[in-house]
PDB file of C-alpha atoms in Angstrom:
ATOM      1  CA  GLY A   1     -13.734  11.312 -12.054  1.00  0.00           C
ATOM      2  CA  ASP A   2     -14.805  10.960 -15.653  1.00  0.00           C
ATOM      3  CA  SER A   3     -17.175   8.175 -16.621  1.00  0.00           C
ATOM      4  CA  VAL A   4     -19.109   6.880 -19.601  1.00  0.00           C
ATOM      5  CA  THR A   5     -22.353   4.959 -19.351  1.00  0.00           C
ATOM      6  CA  GLN A   6     -23.830   3.180 -22.312  1.00  0.00           C
ATOM      7  CA  MET A   7     -26.754   0.838 -22.715  1.00  0.00           C
ATOM      8  CA  GLU A   8     -25.950  -2.765 -22.077  1.00  0.00           C
ATOM      9  CA  GLY A   9     -26.459  -5.379 -24.711  1.00  0.00           C
ATOM     10  CA  PRO A  10     -26.840  -7.429 -26.506  1.00  0.00           C
ATOM     11  CA  VAL A  11     -29.056  -5.341 -28.731  1.00  0.00           C
ATOM     12  CA  THR A  12     -30.742  -7.465 -31.390  1.00  0.00           C
ATOM     13  CA  LEU A  13     -32.398  -5.867 -34.392  1.00  0.00           C
ATOM     14  CA  SER A  14     -33.656  -6.914 -37.785  1.00  0.00           C
ATOM     15  CA  GLU A  15     -31.968  -5.669 -40.933  1.00  0.00           C
ATOM     16  CA  GLU A  16     -33.097  -2.185 -41.996  1.00  0.00           C
ATOM     17  CA  ALA A  17     -34.285  -1.304 -38.494  1.00  0.00           C
ATOM     18  CA  PHE A  18     -33.480   2.029 -36.872  1.00  0.00           C
ATOM     19  CA  LEU A  19     -30.659   1.906 -34.339  1.00  0.00           C
ATOM     20  CA  THR A  20     -30.027   3.967 -31.230  1.00  0.00           C
ATOM     21  CA  ILE A  21     -27.314   3.147 -28.726  1.00  0.00           C
ATOM     22  CA  ASN A  22     -27.475   5.501 -25.766  1.00  0.00           C
ATOM     23  CA  CYS A  23     -24.376   7.011 -24.230  1.00  0.00           C
ATOM     24  CA  THR A  24     -24.141   9.528 -21.410  1.00  0.00           C
ATOM     25  CA  TYR A  25     -21.070  10.874 -19.703  1.00  0.00           C
ATOM     26  CA  THR A  26     -19.747  12.782 -16.755  1.00  0.00           C
ATOM     27  CA  ALA A  27     -16.585  14.792 -17.157  1.00  0.00           C
ATOM     28  CA  THR A  28     -14.735  17.821 -15.949  1.00  0.00           C
ATOM     29  CA  GLY A  29     -13.920  20.465 -18.493  1.00  0.00           C
ATOM     30  CA  TYR A  30     -14.929  20.096 -22.111  1.00  0.00           C
ATOM     31  CA  PRO A  31     -14.346  16.555 -23.315  1.00  0.00           C
ATOM     32  CA  SER A  32     -14.115  15.230 -26.833  1.00  0.00           C
ATOM     33  CA  LEU A  33     -16.476  12.337 -27.495  1.00  0.00           C
ATOM     34  CA  PHE A  34     -15.928   9.221 -29.583  1.00  0.00           C
ATOM     35  CA  TRP A  35     -17.579   6.079 -30.787  1.00  0.00           C
ATOM     36  CA  TYR A  36     -15.335   3.083 -31.462  1.00  0.00           C
ATOM     37  CA  VAL A  37     -16.419  -0.142 -33.144  1.00  0.00           C
ATOM     38  CA  GLN A  38     -14.948  -3.611 -32.795  1.00  0.00           C
ATOM     39  CA  TYR A  39     -15.957  -6.051 -35.518  1.00  0.00           C
ATOM     40  CA  PRO A  40     -15.626  -9.769 -34.771  1.00  0.00           C
ATOM     41  CA  GLY A  41     -11.986 -10.809 -34.757  1.00  0.00           C
ATOM     42  CA  GLU A  42     -10.710  -7.292 -35.391  1.00  0.00           C
ATOM     43  CA  GLY A  43      -9.265  -4.471 -33.331  1.00  0.00           C
ATOM     44  CA  LEU A  44     -11.054  -1.358 -32.246  1.00  0.00           C
ATOM     45  CA  GLN A  45     -11.598   1.280 -34.910  1.00  0.00           C
ATOM     46  CA  LEU A  46     -12.603   4.873 -34.506  1.00  0.00           C
ATOM     47  CA  LEU A  47     -16.106   5.220 -35.945  1.00  0.00           C
ATOM     48  CA  LEU A  48     -16.767   8.909 -35.384  1.00  0.00           C
ATOM     49  CA  LYS A  49     -16.022  11.761 -33.038  1.00  0.00           C
ATOM     50  CA  ALA A  50     -17.200  15.199 -31.959  1.00  0.00           C
ATOM     51  CA  THR A  51     -15.046  17.767 -30.272  1.00  0.00           C
ATOM     52  CA  LYS A  52     -17.466  20.433 -29.065  1.00  0.00           C
ATOM     53  CA  ALA A  53     -21.079  20.956 -28.126  1.00  0.00           C
ATOM     54  CA  ASP A  54     -23.632  20.535 -30.935  1.00  0.00           C
ATOM     55  CA  ASP A  55     -21.048  18.961 -33.232  1.00  0.00           C
ATOM     56  CA  LYS A  56     -22.327  15.965 -35.164  1.00  0.00           C
ATOM     57  CA  GLY A  57     -19.946  13.159 -35.996  1.00  0.00           C
ATOM     58  CA  SER A  58     -20.855  10.872 -38.881  1.00  0.00           C
ATOM     59  CA  ASN A  59     -19.382   7.906 -40.714  1.00  0.00           C
ATOM     60  CA  LYS A  60     -20.700   4.845 -42.577  1.00  0.00           C
ATOM     61  CA  GLY A  61     -24.284   5.986 -42.056  1.00  0.00           C
ATOM     62  CA  PHE A  62     -23.837   6.360 -38.296  1.00  0.00           C
ATOM     63  CA  GLU A  63     -24.344   9.683 -36.560  1.00  0.00           C
ATOM     64  CA  ALA A  64     -23.954  11.041 -33.059  1.00  0.00           C
ATOM     65  CA  THR A  65     -24.517  14.581 -31.788  1.00  0.00           C
ATOM     66  CA  TYR A  66     -22.616  16.065 -28.848  1.00  0.00           C
ATOM     67  CA  ARG A  67     -25.347  17.261 -26.463  1.00  0.00           C
ATOM     68  CA  LYS A  68     -23.823  19.214 -23.632  1.00  0.00           C
ATOM     69  CA  GLU A  69     -27.140  20.032 -21.992  1.00  0.00           C
ATOM     70  CA  THR A  70     -27.989  16.347 -21.581  1.00  0.00           C
ATOM     71  CA  THR A  71     -24.354  15.127 -21.434  1.00  0.00           C
ATOM     72  CA  SER A  72     -25.155  12.599 -24.117  1.00  0.00           C
ATOM     73  CA  PHE A  73     -23.660  11.272 -27.353  1.00  0.00           C
ATOM     74  CA  HIS A  74     -26.177   8.733 -28.616  1.00  0.00           C
ATOM     75  CA  LEU A  75     -25.244   6.690 -31.683  1.00  0.00           C
ATOM     76  CA  GLU A  76     -27.875   6.384 -34.415  1.00  0.00           C
ATOM     77  CA  LYS A  77     -28.266   4.770 -37.802  1.00  0.00           C
ATOM     78  CA  GLY A  78     -31.361   4.875 -39.931  1.00  0.00           C
ATOM     79  CA  SER A  79     -31.147   1.417 -41.494  1.00  0.00           C
ATOM     80  CA  VAL A  80     -28.798  -1.193 -40.091  1.00  0.00           C
ATOM     81  CA  GLN A  81     -27.228  -4.042 -42.017  1.00  0.00           C
ATOM     82  CA  VAL A  82     -25.998  -7.459 -40.964  1.00  0.00           C
ATOM     83  CA  SER A  83     -22.453  -6.187 -41.466  1.00  0.00           C
ATOM     84  CA  ASP A  84     -23.013  -3.653 -38.662  1.00  0.00           C
ATOM     85  CA  SER A  85     -22.991  -6.472 -36.114  1.00  0.00           C
ATOM     86  CA  ALA A  86     -20.161  -5.580 -33.734  1.00  0.00           C
ATOM     87  CA  VAL A  87     -19.378  -4.174 -30.295  1.00  0.00           C
ATOM     88  CA  TYR A  88     -19.685  -0.408 -30.021  1.00  0.00           C
ATOM     89  CA  PHE A  89     -17.803   1.618 -27.413  1.00  0.00           C
ATOM     90  CA  CYS A  90     -18.565   5.160 -26.391  1.00  0.00           C
ATOM     91  CA  ALA A  91     -15.540   7.063 -25.095  1.00  0.00           C
ATOM     92  CA  LEU A  92     -14.452  10.496 -23.976  1.00  0.00           C
ATOM     93  CA  ARG A  93     -11.185  12.337 -23.732  1.00  0.00           C
ATOM     94  CA  SER A  94     -10.968  15.004 -21.094  1.00  0.00           C
ATOM     95  CA  TYR A  95      -8.077  17.370 -20.633  1.00  0.00           C
ATOM     96  CA  SER A  96      -8.565  17.634 -16.908  1.00  0.00           C
ATOM     97  CA  GLY A  97      -8.918  13.983 -15.948  1.00  0.00           C
ATOM     98  CA  GLY A  98     -10.600  10.881 -17.271  1.00  0.00           C
ATOM     99  CA  GLY A  99      -8.250   8.189 -16.202  1.00  0.00           C
ATOM    100  CA  ALA A 100      -4.561   7.864 -16.470  1.00  0.00           C
ATOM    101  CA  ASP A 101      -4.455   8.670 -20.143  1.00  0.00           C
ATOM    102  CA  GLY A 102      -7.330  11.065 -20.486  1.00  0.00           C
ATOM    103  CA  LEU A 103      -9.381   8.504 -22.429  1.00  0.00           C
ATOM    104  CA  THR A 104     -12.346   6.817 -20.733  1.00  0.00           C
ATOM    105  CA  PHE A 105     -14.394   4.059 -22.339  1.00  0.00           C
ATOM    106  CA  GLY A 106     -17.856   2.701 -21.678  1.00  0.00           C
ATOM    107  CA  LYS A 107     -18.413  -1.016 -21.241  1.00  0.00           C
ATOM    108  CA  GLY A 108     -19.418  -1.583 -24.844  1.00  0.00           C
ATOM    109  CA  THR A 109     -22.704  -2.572 -26.449  1.00  0.00           C
ATOM    110  CA  HIS A 110     -22.900  -5.763 -28.460  1.00  0.00           C
ATOM    111  CA  LEU A 111     -25.104  -5.214 -31.521  1.00  0.00           C
ATOM    112  CA  ILE A 112     -26.551  -8.190 -33.393  1.00  0.00           C
ATOM    113  CA  ILE A 113     -28.332  -7.622 -36.690  1.00  0.00           C
ATOM    114  CA  GLN A 114     -30.439 -10.469 -37.968  1.00  0.00           C
ATOM    115  CA  PRO A 115     -31.250 -10.868 -41.688  1.00  0.00           C
TER     116      PRO A 115
ATOM    117  CA  GLY B   1       2.188  -5.017 -41.475  1.00  0.00           C
ATOM    118  CA  ALA B   2      -0.269  -2.246 -41.983  1.00  0.00           C
ATOM    119  CA  GLY B   3      -1.870  -2.415 -38.571  1.00  0.00           C
ATOM    120  CA  VAL B   4      -1.122  -3.131 -34.937  1.00  0.00           C
ATOM    121  CA  SER B   5      -0.317  -6.806 -34.484  1.00  0.00           C
ATOM    122  CA  GLN B   6      -0.739  -8.717 -31.245  1.00  0.00           C
ATOM    123  CA  SER B   7       0.258 -12.239 -30.383  1.00  0.00           C
ATOM    124  CA  PRO B   8      -0.869 -14.718 -29.374  1.00  0.00           C
ATOM    125  CA  SER B   9      -4.507 -14.124 -30.222  1.00  0.00           C
ATOM    126  CA  ASN B  10      -5.519 -16.603 -27.534  1.00  0.00           C
ATOM    127  CA  LYS B  11      -3.646 -17.805 -24.478  1.00  0.00           C
ATOM    128  CA  VAL B  12      -4.847 -20.353 -21.958  1.00  0.00           C
ATOM    129  CA  THR B  13      -2.710 -20.763 -18.874  1.00  0.00           C
ATOM    130  CA  GLU B  14      -2.851 -22.265 -15.426  1.00  0.00           C
ATOM    131  CA  LYS B  15      -3.127 -20.175 -12.310  1.00  0.00           C
ATOM    132  CA  GLY B  16       0.298 -19.240 -11.001  1.00  0.00           C
ATOM    133  CA  LYS B  17       2.071 -19.372 -14.368  1.00  0.00           C
ATOM    134  CA  ASP B  18       3.725 -16.372 -16.014  1.00  0.00           C
ATOM    135  CA  VAL B  19       2.563 -15.137 -19.430  1.00  0.00           C
ATOM    136  CA  GLU B  20       3.968 -12.750 -22.011  1.00  0.00           C
ATOM    137  CA  LEU B  21       1.833 -10.860 -24.486  1.00  0.00           C
ATOM    138  CA  ARG B  22       3.363  -9.167 -27.489  1.00  0.00           C
ATOM    139  CA  CYS B  23       2.439  -6.041 -29.411  1.00  0.00           C
ATOM    140  CA  ASP B  24       3.896  -4.840 -32.714  1.00  0.00           C
ATOM    141  CA  PRO B  25       2.763  -1.254 -33.248  1.00  0.00           C
ATOM    142  CA  ILE B  26       2.430   0.463 -36.580  1.00  0.00           C
ATOM    143  CA  SER B  27       5.859   1.323 -37.898  1.00  0.00           C
ATOM    144  CA  GLY B  28       6.872   4.835 -36.924  1.00  0.00           C
ATOM    145  CA  HIS B  29       4.288   5.225 -34.182  1.00  0.00           C
ATOM    146  CA  THR B  30       5.965   6.607 -31.091  1.00  0.00           C
ATOM    147  CA  ALA B  31       3.092   6.138 -28.660  1.00  0.00           C
ATOM    148  CA  LEU B  32       1.947   2.733 -27.434  1.00  0.00           C
ATOM    149  CA  TYR B  33      -0.823   1.879 -24.997  1.00  0.00           C
ATOM    150  CA  TRP B  34      -1.892  -1.309 -23.273  1.00  0.00           C
ATOM    151  CA  TYR B  35      -5.517  -1.724 -22.203  1.00  0.00           C
ATOM    152  CA  ARG B  36      -7.429  -4.525 -20.529  1.00  0.00           C
ATOM    153  CA  GLN B  37     -11.028  -5.429 -21.321  1.00  0.00           C
ATOM    154  CA  SER B  38     -12.572  -7.657 -18.693  1.00  0.00           C
ATOM    155  CA  LEU B  39     -15.931  -9.342 -19.255  1.00  0.00           C
ATOM    156  CA  GLY B  40     -18.704  -6.805 -18.843  1.00  0.00           C
ATOM    157  CA  GLN B  41     -16.290  -3.984 -18.137  1.00  0.00           C
ATOM    158  CA  GLY B  42     -15.026  -1.052 -20.134  1.00  0.00           C
ATOM    159  CA  LEU B  43     -11.527  -0.698 -21.371  1.00  0.00           C
ATOM    160  CA  GLU B  44      -9.086  -0.231 -18.524  1.00  0.00           C
ATOM    161  CA  PHE B  45      -5.858   1.662 -19.135  1.00  0.00           C
ATOM    162  CA  LEU B  46      -2.723  -0.188 -18.080  1.00  0.00           C
ATOM    163  CA  ILE B  47       0.410   1.536 -19.355  1.00  0.00           C
ATOM    164  CA  TYR B  48       1.578   4.158 -21.849  1.00  0.00           C
ATOM    165  CA  PHE B  49       4.900   4.441 -23.696  1.00  0.00           C
ATOM    166  CA  GLN B  50       6.045   7.498 -25.625  1.00  0.00           C
ATOM    167  CA  GLY B  51       9.338   7.255 -27.483  1.00  0.00           C
ATOM    168  CA  ASN B  52      12.254   6.907 -25.114  1.00  0.00           C
ATOM    169  CA  SER B  53      10.512   8.602 -22.200  1.00  0.00           C
ATOM    170  CA  ALA B  54       9.805   6.806 -18.960  1.00  0.00           C
ATOM    171  CA  PRO B  55       6.477   4.972 -19.318  1.00  0.00           C
ATOM    172  CA  ASP B  56       3.351   5.892 -17.407  1.00  0.00           C
ATOM    173  CA  LYS B  57       2.673   2.764 -15.390  1.00  0.00           C
ATOM    174  CA  SER B  58      -0.046   4.236 -13.239  1.00  0.00           C
ATOM    175  CA  GLY B  59      -2.744   1.924 -14.630  1.00  0.00           C
ATOM    176  CA  LEU B  60      -1.026  -1.366 -13.823  1.00  0.00           C
ATOM    177  CA  PRO B  61      -3.254  -3.153 -11.295  1.00  0.00           C
ATOM    178  CA  SER B  62      -0.509  -4.856  -9.290  1.00  0.00           C
ATOM    179  CA  ASP B  63       3.227  -5.498  -9.200  1.00  0.00           C
ATOM    180  CA  ARG B  64       2.623  -8.788 -10.998  1.00  0.00           C
ATOM    181  CA  PHE B  65       2.127  -6.736 -14.160  1.00  0.00           C
ATOM    182  CA  SER B  66       5.015  -5.215 -16.061  1.00  0.00           C
ATOM    183  CA  ALA B  67       5.689  -4.075 -19.594  1.00  0.00           C
ATOM    184  CA  GLU B  68       8.687  -3.258 -21.713  1.00  0.00           C
ATOM    185  CA  ARG B  69       9.156  -1.577 -25.026  1.00  0.00           C
ATOM    186  CA  THR B  70      12.468  -2.380 -26.615  1.00  0.00           C
ATOM    187  CA  GLY B  71      13.948  -0.120 -29.231  1.00  0.00           C
ATOM    188  CA  GLY B  72      10.891   2.059 -29.165  1.00  0.00           C
ATOM    189  CA  SER B  73       8.909  -0.475 -31.170  1.00  0.00           C
ATOM    190  CA  VAL B  74       7.746  -3.909 -29.996  1.00  0.00           C
ATOM    191  CA  SER B  75       6.234  -4.108 -26.532  1.00  0.00           C
ATOM    192  CA  THR B  76       5.796  -7.053 -24.203  1.00  0.00           C
ATOM    193  CA  LEU B  77       3.286  -7.155 -21.368  1.00  0.00           C
ATOM    194  CA  THR B  78       4.233  -9.700 -18.709  1.00  0.00           C
ATOM    195  CA  ILE B  79       1.909 -11.023 -16.055  1.00  0.00           C
ATOM    196  CA  GLN B  80       3.579 -13.030 -13.323  1.00  0.00           C
ATOM    197  CA  ARG B  81       1.844 -15.633 -11.155  1.00  0.00           C
ATOM    198  CA  THR B  82      -1.405 -15.257 -13.070  1.00  0.00           C
ATOM    199  CA  GLN B  83      -4.709 -15.257 -11.222  1.00  0.00           C
ATOM    200  CA  GLN B  84      -8.164 -16.069 -12.499  1.00  0.00           C
ATOM    201  CA  GLU B  85      -9.163 -12.416 -12.284  1.00  0.00           C
ATOM    202  CA  ASP B  86      -6.459 -11.666 -14.864  1.00  0.00           C
ATOM    203  CA  SER B  87      -8.626 -13.361 -17.487  1.00  0.00           C
ATOM    204  CA  ALA B  88      -9.505 -10.683 -20.028  1.00  0.00           C
ATOM    205  CA  VAL B  89      -8.765  -9.373 -23.482  1.00  0.00           C
ATOM    206  CA  TYR B  90      -5.561  -7.365 -23.525  1.00  0.00           C
ATOM    207  CA  LEU B  91      -5.544  -4.697 -26.195  1.00  0.00           C
ATOM    208  CA  CYS B  92      -2.610  -2.756 -27.547  1.00  0.00           C
ATOM    209  CA  ALA B  93      -2.911   0.541 -29.393  1.00  0.00           C
ATOM    210  CA  SER B  94      -0.409   2.825 -31.076  1.00  0.00           C
ATOM    211  CA  SER B  95      -0.447   6.408 -32.203  1.00  0.00           C
ATOM    212  CA  SER B  96       1.806   8.693 -34.174  1.00  0.00           C
ATOM    213  CA  HIS B  97       0.975  11.591 -31.916  1.00  0.00           C
ATOM    214  CA  ARG B  98       3.578  12.790 -29.423  1.00  0.00           C
ATOM    215  CA  ASP B  99       1.097  14.731 -27.335  1.00  0.00           C
ATOM    216  CA  ARG B 100      -0.968  12.292 -25.317  1.00  0.00           C
ATOM    217  CA  GLY B 101      -4.527  13.320 -24.928  1.00  0.00           C
ATOM    218  CA  ASN B 102      -4.352  15.730 -27.812  1.00  0.00           C
ATOM    219  CA  ILE B 103      -7.740  16.229 -29.341  1.00  0.00           C
ATOM    220  CA  ASN B 104      -6.490  15.026 -32.712  1.00  0.00           C
ATOM    221  CA  GLU B 105      -4.741  11.911 -31.491  1.00  0.00           C
ATOM    222  CA  LYS B 106      -6.000   8.812 -33.232  1.00  0.00           C
ATOM    223  CA  LEU B 107      -5.359   5.442 -31.694  1.00  0.00           C
ATOM    224  CA  PHE B 108      -4.993   2.314 -33.789  1.00  0.00           C
ATOM    225  CA  PHE B 109      -5.893  -0.837 -31.926  1.00  0.00           C
ATOM    226  CA  GLY B 110      -4.765  -4.416 -32.367  1.00  0.00           C
ATOM    227  CA  SER B 111      -7.175  -7.341 -32.270  1.00  0.00           C
ATOM    228  CA  GLY B 112      -6.188  -8.188 -28.725  1.00  0.00           C
ATOM    229  CA  THR B 113      -5.036 -11.261 -26.840  1.00  0.00           C
ATOM    230  CA  GLN B 114      -7.721 -13.281 -25.110  1.00  0.00           C
ATOM    231  CA  LEU B 115      -6.151 -14.529 -21.875  1.00  0.00           C
ATOM    232  CA  SER B 116      -7.870 -17.296 -19.954  1.00  0.00           C
ATOM    233  CA  VAL B 117      -6.470 -18.320 -16.579  1.00  0.00           C
ATOM    234  CA  LEU B 118      -7.769 -21.664 -15.394  1.00  0.00           C
TER     235      LEU B 118
END
């Protein structure tokens, strides 16, 4: 079945540091890939997505590139801020599986940015 | 409201009691999902509603779990005879898309209900 593996947290960085949160996946077919973010006390929000190989999703300074050859979708940001502190979820949607609803999530990575 | 609303935000209950969790989706959204987020685990699909169609209950972990969606809007997730392993955050999401799994479907999530079973 489909699965998403992302680095476990918490990840603690200083403000303005470079961020990478690794995400790899296994899936049948050609999945779409997503990053969701959950800020403290709020619901999940879609951060960015990519729908085919070599696509780059970007939003709020975050980027992730769909790498089919390495089955990865790593999240990056060049200079993090305290306000980026949140839990980040990598997810995929596969047309040929991936759970009962075709959407499979990783376990989430808690990011803590210190001033 | 503008977003998906869930209540209560926190629920503490004793083992063996029944609990009801409520979800108010975004007005006009026909699709509604329930997910569970256990400590250290990813989001686990529970149930999916689409309009007046029969729900997809294939993710419910046991017959102690049930959900209803009245009038195609508000949904209630009921857990009977709660167990400690039911402790988790229960998330609700809604979507305006009628084609589940469509590449363009965008889910809007509520803040969740933190359930603690003592």
